[in-house]
Coordinates of C-alpha atoms and ligand atoms in Angstrom, one line a residue:
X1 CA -10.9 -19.3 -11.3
X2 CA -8.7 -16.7 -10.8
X3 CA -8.0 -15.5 -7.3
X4 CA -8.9 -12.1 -5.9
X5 CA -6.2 -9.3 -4.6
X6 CA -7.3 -6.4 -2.3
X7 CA -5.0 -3.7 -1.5
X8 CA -4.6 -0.6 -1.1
X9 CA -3.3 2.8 -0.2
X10 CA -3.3 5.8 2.1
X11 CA -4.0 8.8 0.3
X12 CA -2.2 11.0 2.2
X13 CA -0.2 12.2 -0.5
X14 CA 1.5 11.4 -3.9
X15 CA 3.0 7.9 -3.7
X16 CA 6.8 7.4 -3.6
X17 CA 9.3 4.6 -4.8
X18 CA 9.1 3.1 -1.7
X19 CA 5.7 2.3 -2.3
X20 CA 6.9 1.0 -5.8
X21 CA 9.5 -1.4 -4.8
X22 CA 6.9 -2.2 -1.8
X23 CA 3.9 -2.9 -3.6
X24 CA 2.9 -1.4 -6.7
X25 CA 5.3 -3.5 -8.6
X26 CA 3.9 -6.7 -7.5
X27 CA 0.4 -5.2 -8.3
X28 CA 1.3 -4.1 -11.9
X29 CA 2.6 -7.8 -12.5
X30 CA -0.2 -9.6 -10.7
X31 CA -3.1 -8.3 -12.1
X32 CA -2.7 -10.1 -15.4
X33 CA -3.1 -13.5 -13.3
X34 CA -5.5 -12.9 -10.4
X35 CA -8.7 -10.2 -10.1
X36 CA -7.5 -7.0 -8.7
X37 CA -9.4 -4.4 -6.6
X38 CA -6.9 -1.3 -5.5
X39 CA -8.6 0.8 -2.8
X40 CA -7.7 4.1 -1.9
X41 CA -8.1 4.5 1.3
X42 CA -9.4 7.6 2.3
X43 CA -11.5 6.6 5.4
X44 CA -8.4 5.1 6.6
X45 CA -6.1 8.0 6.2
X46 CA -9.0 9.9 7.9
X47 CA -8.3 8.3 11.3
X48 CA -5.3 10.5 11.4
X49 CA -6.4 13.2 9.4
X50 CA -9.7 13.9 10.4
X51 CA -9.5 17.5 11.3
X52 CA -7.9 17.6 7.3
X53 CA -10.3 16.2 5.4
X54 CA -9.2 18.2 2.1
X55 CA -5.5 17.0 2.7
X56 CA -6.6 13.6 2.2
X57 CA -9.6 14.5 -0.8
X58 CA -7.0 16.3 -3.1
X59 CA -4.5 13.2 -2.5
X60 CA -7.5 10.9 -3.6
X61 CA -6.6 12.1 -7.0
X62 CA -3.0 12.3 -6.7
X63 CA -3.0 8.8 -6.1
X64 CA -5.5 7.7 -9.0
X65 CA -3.0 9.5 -11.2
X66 CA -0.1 7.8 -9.6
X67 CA -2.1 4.4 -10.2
X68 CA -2.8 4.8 -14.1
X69 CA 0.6 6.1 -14.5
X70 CA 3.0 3.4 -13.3
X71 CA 0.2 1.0 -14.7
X72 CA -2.4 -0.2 -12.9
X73 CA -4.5 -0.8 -15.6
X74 CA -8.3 0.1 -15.2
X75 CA -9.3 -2.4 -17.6
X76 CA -7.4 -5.3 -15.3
X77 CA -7.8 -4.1 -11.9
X78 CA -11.1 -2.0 -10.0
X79 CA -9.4 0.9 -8.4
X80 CA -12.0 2.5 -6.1
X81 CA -12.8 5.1 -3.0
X82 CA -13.5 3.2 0.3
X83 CA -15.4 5.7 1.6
X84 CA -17.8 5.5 -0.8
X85 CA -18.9 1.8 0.0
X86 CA -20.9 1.9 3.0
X87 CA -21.1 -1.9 3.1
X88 CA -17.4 -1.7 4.6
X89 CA -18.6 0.6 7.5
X90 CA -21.4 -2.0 8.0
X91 CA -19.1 -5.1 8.1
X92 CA -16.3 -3.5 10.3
X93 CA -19.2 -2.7 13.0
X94 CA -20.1 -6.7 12.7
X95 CA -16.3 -7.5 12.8
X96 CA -15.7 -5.2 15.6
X97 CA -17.3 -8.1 17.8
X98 CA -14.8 -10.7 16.7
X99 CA -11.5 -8.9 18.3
X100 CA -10.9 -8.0 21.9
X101 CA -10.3 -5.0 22.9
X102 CA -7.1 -6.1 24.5
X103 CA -5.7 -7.5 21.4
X104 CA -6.4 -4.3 19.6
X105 CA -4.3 -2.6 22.2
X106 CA -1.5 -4.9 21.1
X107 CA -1.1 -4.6 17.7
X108 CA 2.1 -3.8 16.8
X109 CA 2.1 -1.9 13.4
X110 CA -0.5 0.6 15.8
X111 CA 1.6 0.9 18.6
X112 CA 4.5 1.6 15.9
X113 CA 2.2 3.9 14.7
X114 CA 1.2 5.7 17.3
X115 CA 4.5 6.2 19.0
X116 CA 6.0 7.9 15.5
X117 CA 2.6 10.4 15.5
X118 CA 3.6 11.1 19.4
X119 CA -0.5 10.2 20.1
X120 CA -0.1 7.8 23.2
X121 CA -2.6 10.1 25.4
X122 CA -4.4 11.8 22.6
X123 CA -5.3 8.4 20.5
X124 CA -8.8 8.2 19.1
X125 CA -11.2 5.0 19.0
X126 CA -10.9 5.6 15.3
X127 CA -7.3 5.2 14.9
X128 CA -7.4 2.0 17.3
X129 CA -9.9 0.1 15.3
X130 CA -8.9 0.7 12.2
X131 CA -7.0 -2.7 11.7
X132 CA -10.5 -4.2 12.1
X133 CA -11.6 -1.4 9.2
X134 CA -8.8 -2.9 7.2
X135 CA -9.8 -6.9 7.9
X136 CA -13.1 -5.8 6.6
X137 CA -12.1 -4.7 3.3
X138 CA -10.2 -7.3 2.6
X139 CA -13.0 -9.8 3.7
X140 CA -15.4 -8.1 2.2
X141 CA -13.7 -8.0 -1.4
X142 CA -12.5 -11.5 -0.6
X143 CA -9.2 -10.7 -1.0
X144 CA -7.2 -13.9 -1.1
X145 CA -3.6 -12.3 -1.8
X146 CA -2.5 -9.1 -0.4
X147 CA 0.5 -6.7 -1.7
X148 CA 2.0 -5.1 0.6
X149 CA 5.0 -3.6 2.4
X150 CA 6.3 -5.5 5.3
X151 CA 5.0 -3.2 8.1
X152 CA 1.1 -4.5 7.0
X153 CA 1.6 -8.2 8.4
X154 CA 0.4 -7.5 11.8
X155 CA -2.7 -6.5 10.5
X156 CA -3.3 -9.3 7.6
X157 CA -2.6 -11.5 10.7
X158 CA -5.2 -9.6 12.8
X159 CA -7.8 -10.1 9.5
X160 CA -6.6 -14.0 9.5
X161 CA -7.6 -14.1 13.3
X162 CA -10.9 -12.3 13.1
X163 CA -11.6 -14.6 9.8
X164 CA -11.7 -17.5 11.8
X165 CA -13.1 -15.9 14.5
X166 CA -15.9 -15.3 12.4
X167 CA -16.2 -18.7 10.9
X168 CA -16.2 -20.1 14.1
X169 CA -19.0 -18.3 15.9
X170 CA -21.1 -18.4 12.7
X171 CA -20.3 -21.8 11.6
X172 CA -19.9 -21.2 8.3
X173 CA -16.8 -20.9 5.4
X174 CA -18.0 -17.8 3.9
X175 CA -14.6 -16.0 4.7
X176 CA -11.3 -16.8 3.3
X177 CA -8.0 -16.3 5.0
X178 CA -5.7 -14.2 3.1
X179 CA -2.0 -14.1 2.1
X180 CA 0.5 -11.5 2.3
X181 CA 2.8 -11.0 -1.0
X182 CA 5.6 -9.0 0.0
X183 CA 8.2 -7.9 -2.0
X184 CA 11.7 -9.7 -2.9
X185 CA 13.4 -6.1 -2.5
X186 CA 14.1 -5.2 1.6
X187 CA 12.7 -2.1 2.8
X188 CA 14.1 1.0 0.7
X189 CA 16.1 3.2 3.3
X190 CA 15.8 6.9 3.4
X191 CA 19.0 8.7 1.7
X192 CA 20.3 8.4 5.2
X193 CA 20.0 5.2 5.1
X194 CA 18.3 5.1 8.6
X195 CA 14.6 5.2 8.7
X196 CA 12.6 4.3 5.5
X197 CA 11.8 6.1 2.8
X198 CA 9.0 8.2 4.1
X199 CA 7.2 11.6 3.2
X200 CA 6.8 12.3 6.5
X201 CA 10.2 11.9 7.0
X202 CA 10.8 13.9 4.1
X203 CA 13.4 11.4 2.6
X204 CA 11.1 10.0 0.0
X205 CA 11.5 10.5 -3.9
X206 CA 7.5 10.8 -5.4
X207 CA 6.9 8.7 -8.8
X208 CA 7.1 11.9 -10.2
X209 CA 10.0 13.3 -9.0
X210 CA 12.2 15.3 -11.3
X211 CA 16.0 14.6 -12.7
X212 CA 16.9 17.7 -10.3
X213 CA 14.7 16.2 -7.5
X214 CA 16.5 12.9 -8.4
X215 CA 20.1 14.5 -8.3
X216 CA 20.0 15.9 -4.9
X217 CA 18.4 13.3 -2.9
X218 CA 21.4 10.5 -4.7
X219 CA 23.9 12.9 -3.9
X220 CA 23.1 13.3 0.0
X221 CA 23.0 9.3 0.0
X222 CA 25.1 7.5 2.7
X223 CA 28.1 5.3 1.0
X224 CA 30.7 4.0 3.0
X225 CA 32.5 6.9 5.6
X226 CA 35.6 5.0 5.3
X227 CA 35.9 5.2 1.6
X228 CA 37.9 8.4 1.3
X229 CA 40.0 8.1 -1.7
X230 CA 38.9 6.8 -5.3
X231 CA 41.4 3.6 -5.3
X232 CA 40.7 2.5 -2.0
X233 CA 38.1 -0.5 -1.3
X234 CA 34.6 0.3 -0.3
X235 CA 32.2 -1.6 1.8
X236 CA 28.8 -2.6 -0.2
X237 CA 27.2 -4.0 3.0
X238 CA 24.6 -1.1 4.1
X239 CA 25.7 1.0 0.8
X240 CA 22.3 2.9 0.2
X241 CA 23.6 3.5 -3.6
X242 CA 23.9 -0.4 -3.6
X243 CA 20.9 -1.2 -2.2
X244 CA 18.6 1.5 -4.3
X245 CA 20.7 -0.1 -7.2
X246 CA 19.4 -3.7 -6.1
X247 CA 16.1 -2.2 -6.0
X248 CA 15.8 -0.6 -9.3
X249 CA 18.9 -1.5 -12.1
X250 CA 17.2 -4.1 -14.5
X251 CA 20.9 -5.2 -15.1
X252 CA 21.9 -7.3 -12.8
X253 CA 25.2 -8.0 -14.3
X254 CA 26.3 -4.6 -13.9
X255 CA 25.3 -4.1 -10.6
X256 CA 27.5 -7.3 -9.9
X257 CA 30.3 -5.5 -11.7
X258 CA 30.1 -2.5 -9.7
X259 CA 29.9 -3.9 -6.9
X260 CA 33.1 -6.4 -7.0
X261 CA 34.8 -2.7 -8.8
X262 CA 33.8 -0.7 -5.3
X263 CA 35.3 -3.4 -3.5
X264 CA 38.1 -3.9 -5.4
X265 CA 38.7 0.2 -5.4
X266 CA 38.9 2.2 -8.2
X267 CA 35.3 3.8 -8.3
X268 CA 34.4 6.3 -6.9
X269 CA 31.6 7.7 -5.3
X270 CA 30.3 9.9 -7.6
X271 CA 31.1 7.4 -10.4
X272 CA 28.9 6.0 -8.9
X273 CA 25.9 7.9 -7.7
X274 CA 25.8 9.4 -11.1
X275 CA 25.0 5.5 -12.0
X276 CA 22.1 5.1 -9.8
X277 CA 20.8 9.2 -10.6
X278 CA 20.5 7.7 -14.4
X279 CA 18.5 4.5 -13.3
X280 CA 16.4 6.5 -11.2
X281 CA 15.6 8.7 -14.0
X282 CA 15.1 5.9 -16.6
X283 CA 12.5 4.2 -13.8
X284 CA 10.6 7.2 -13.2
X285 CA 10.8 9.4 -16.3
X286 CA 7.6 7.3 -18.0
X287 CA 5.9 8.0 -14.7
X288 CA 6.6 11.1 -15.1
X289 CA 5.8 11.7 -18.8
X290 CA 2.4 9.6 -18.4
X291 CA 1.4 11.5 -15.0
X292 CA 1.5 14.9 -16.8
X293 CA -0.2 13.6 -20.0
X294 CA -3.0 12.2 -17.4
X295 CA -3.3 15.4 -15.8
X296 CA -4.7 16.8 -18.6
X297 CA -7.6 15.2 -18.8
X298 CA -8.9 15.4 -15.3
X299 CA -12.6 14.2 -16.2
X300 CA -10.9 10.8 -17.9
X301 CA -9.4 9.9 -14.4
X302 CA -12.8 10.8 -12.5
X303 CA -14.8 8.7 -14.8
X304 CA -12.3 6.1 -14.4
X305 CA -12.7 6.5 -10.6
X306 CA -16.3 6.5 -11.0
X307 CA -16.6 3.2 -13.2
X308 CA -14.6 1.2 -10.5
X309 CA -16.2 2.7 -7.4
X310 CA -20.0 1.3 -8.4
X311 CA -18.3 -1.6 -9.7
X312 CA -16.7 -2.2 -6.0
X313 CA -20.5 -0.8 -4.7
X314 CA -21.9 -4.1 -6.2
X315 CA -19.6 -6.3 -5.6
X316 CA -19.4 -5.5 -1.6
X317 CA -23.5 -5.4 -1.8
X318 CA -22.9 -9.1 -3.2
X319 CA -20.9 -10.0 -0.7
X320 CA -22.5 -8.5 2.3
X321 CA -25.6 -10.3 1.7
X322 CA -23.6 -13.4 1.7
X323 CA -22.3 -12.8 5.2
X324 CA -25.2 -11.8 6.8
X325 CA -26.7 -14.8 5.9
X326 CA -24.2 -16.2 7.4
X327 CA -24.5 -14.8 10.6
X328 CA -28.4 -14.9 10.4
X329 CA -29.3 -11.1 9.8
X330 CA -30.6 -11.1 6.5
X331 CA -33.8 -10.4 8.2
X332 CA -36.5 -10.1 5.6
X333 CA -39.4 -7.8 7.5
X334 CA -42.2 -8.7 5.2
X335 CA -41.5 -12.3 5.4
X336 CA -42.6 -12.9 9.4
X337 CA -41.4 -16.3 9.1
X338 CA -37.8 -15.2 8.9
X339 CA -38.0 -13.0 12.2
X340 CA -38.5 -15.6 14.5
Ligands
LIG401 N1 -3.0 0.3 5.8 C1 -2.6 0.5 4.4 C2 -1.6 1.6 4.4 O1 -1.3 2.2 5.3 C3 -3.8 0.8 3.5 C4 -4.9 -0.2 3.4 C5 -6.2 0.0 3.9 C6 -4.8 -1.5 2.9 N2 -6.9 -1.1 3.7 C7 -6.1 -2.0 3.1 C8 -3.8 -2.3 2.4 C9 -6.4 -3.4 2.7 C10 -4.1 -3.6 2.0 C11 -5.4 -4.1 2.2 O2 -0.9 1.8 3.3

């Protein structure tokens, strides 16, 4: 059988190549070997964005597009709205029992979170539970493997913990533990080469972006500061050219040329970035050309949208039942016998 892969996204606007190099890569090779579901999730992105609900409703279709185009394939994976399966909300209230308040307090991608978003006094119960939101979608899609950026492995640890937590309590096995799958590639940088890529950084390059877009975030990027003239030796070692080249040039053997040329001396920056703005382009272009064809036909993506949401209702209804049988709940009101 093959094994199951929950994952998901933020809607919070269109996606970026961080979150291709991060993620969406592995997904677009890994749903030809396991079952995929790919939520977008909106209730999520609402813990932070409640008071802008339309910010994160528009993005819900910014992301479908950004899905179908890099290709996540509908027919392979069940792409779906979280917020449209109440049997999450009802599973995170069960699973809200299985974590202490204390640990939730402690968990550090929140903290991170929290600290960037400058909401240490203002911090709703929303926003603190939500990696217990997050343990119940993956439970309740049984998701086995999880793709993901590196900054998610406090929280598929929290899921492991309230897994077994679970298990334990309810004596049963109904709940599996799940995997991380993070990417070879390291963290892309920000042009600055600083902070990630982020949009809230406003560093980030969208799956979309254009050549223009392309040119002017490669030519701000950090190099070495010591390599002033075009035949002295440059440093490779925290290069952001380099390391977006590692990410995204197919050819290895010319990025191993270039490299042992920089260091050598004799290439210049430019040279250079004029390299990587071509790679870029040949990456994203198709994303590009497929995103606008997608566009056109609006209704397409919704019905798309539509198919795997009640396909992802049935499934968590399938799975819910299982689990509250397993913690004994499954009471059946016409059947007195089961009450008592
Ligand atoms: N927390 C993830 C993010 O910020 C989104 C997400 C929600 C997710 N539920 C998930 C990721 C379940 C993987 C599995 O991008």
């Amino acid at each position: 059988m093959k094994k199951r892969i929950l994952t998901g996204d933020r809607p919070t606007g269109q996606l970026h190549l961080g979150h291709y190099v991060g993620s969406l890569k592995n997904r677009i090779e890994m749903q030809h070997s396991h079952e995929q579901f790919v939520m977008i999730a909106d209730a999520q992105a609402l813990t932070d964005n409640y008071d802008h609900p339309e910010k994160i409703r528009s993005n819900i279709f910014e992301v479908m597009l950004d899905y179908l185009a890099v290709g996540i394939d509908p027919s392979k994976s069940t792409i779906f709205i979280q917020s449209q399966i109440p049997q999450l909300f009802e599973l995170t209230f069960y699973f809200l029992n299985m974590v202490t308040y204390n640990r939730l307090k402690h968990n550090p991608t929140v903290k991170m979170e929290m600290q960037q978003k400058g909401m240490e006094e203002t911090v709703t119960a929303g926003f603190m539970i939500y990696p217990v939101s997050q343990a119940a979608d993956i439970a309740l899609f049984g998701g086995e493997v999880i793709p993901v950026g590196a900054d998610q492995m406090p929280i598929i640890e929290q899921t492991n913990e309230i897994v077994r937590r679970f298990n334990s309590v309810y004596h049963t096995d109904v709940l599996k533990e799940a995997q991380p799958l993070l990417s070879l590639c390291p963290r892309l940088p920000g042009a600055d080469g600083k902070a990630k890529m982020s949009k809230s950084l406003g560093n980030a390059l969208t799956l979309s972006a254009s050549f223009k877009e392309i040119e002017e975030v490669v030519k701000k990027m950090y190099t070495d500061p010591a390599h002033l003239r075009v035949e002295d030796p440059g440093r490779v070692e925290g290069n952001v050219v380099f390391t977006y080249l590692d990410a995204f040039d197919p050819d290895l053997n010319r990025v191993k040329e270039l490299k042992d040329h920089y260091q050598r001396g004799g290439l210049g920056d430019m040279t250079l970035k004029r390299h990587l703005m071509q790679v870029l382009e040949n990456c994203v272009a198709p994303f590009r050309e497929n995103r606008e064809r997608l566009k056109q036909n609006p209704q397409m993506v919704l019905d798309l949208l539509q198919e795997g949401t009640s396909r992802a209702k049935k499934e968590g209804q399938r799975k819910l039942e299982e689990i509250k049988d397993a913690m004994r709940i499954n009471y059946r009101l016409d059947h007195f016998s089961t009450m008592r």
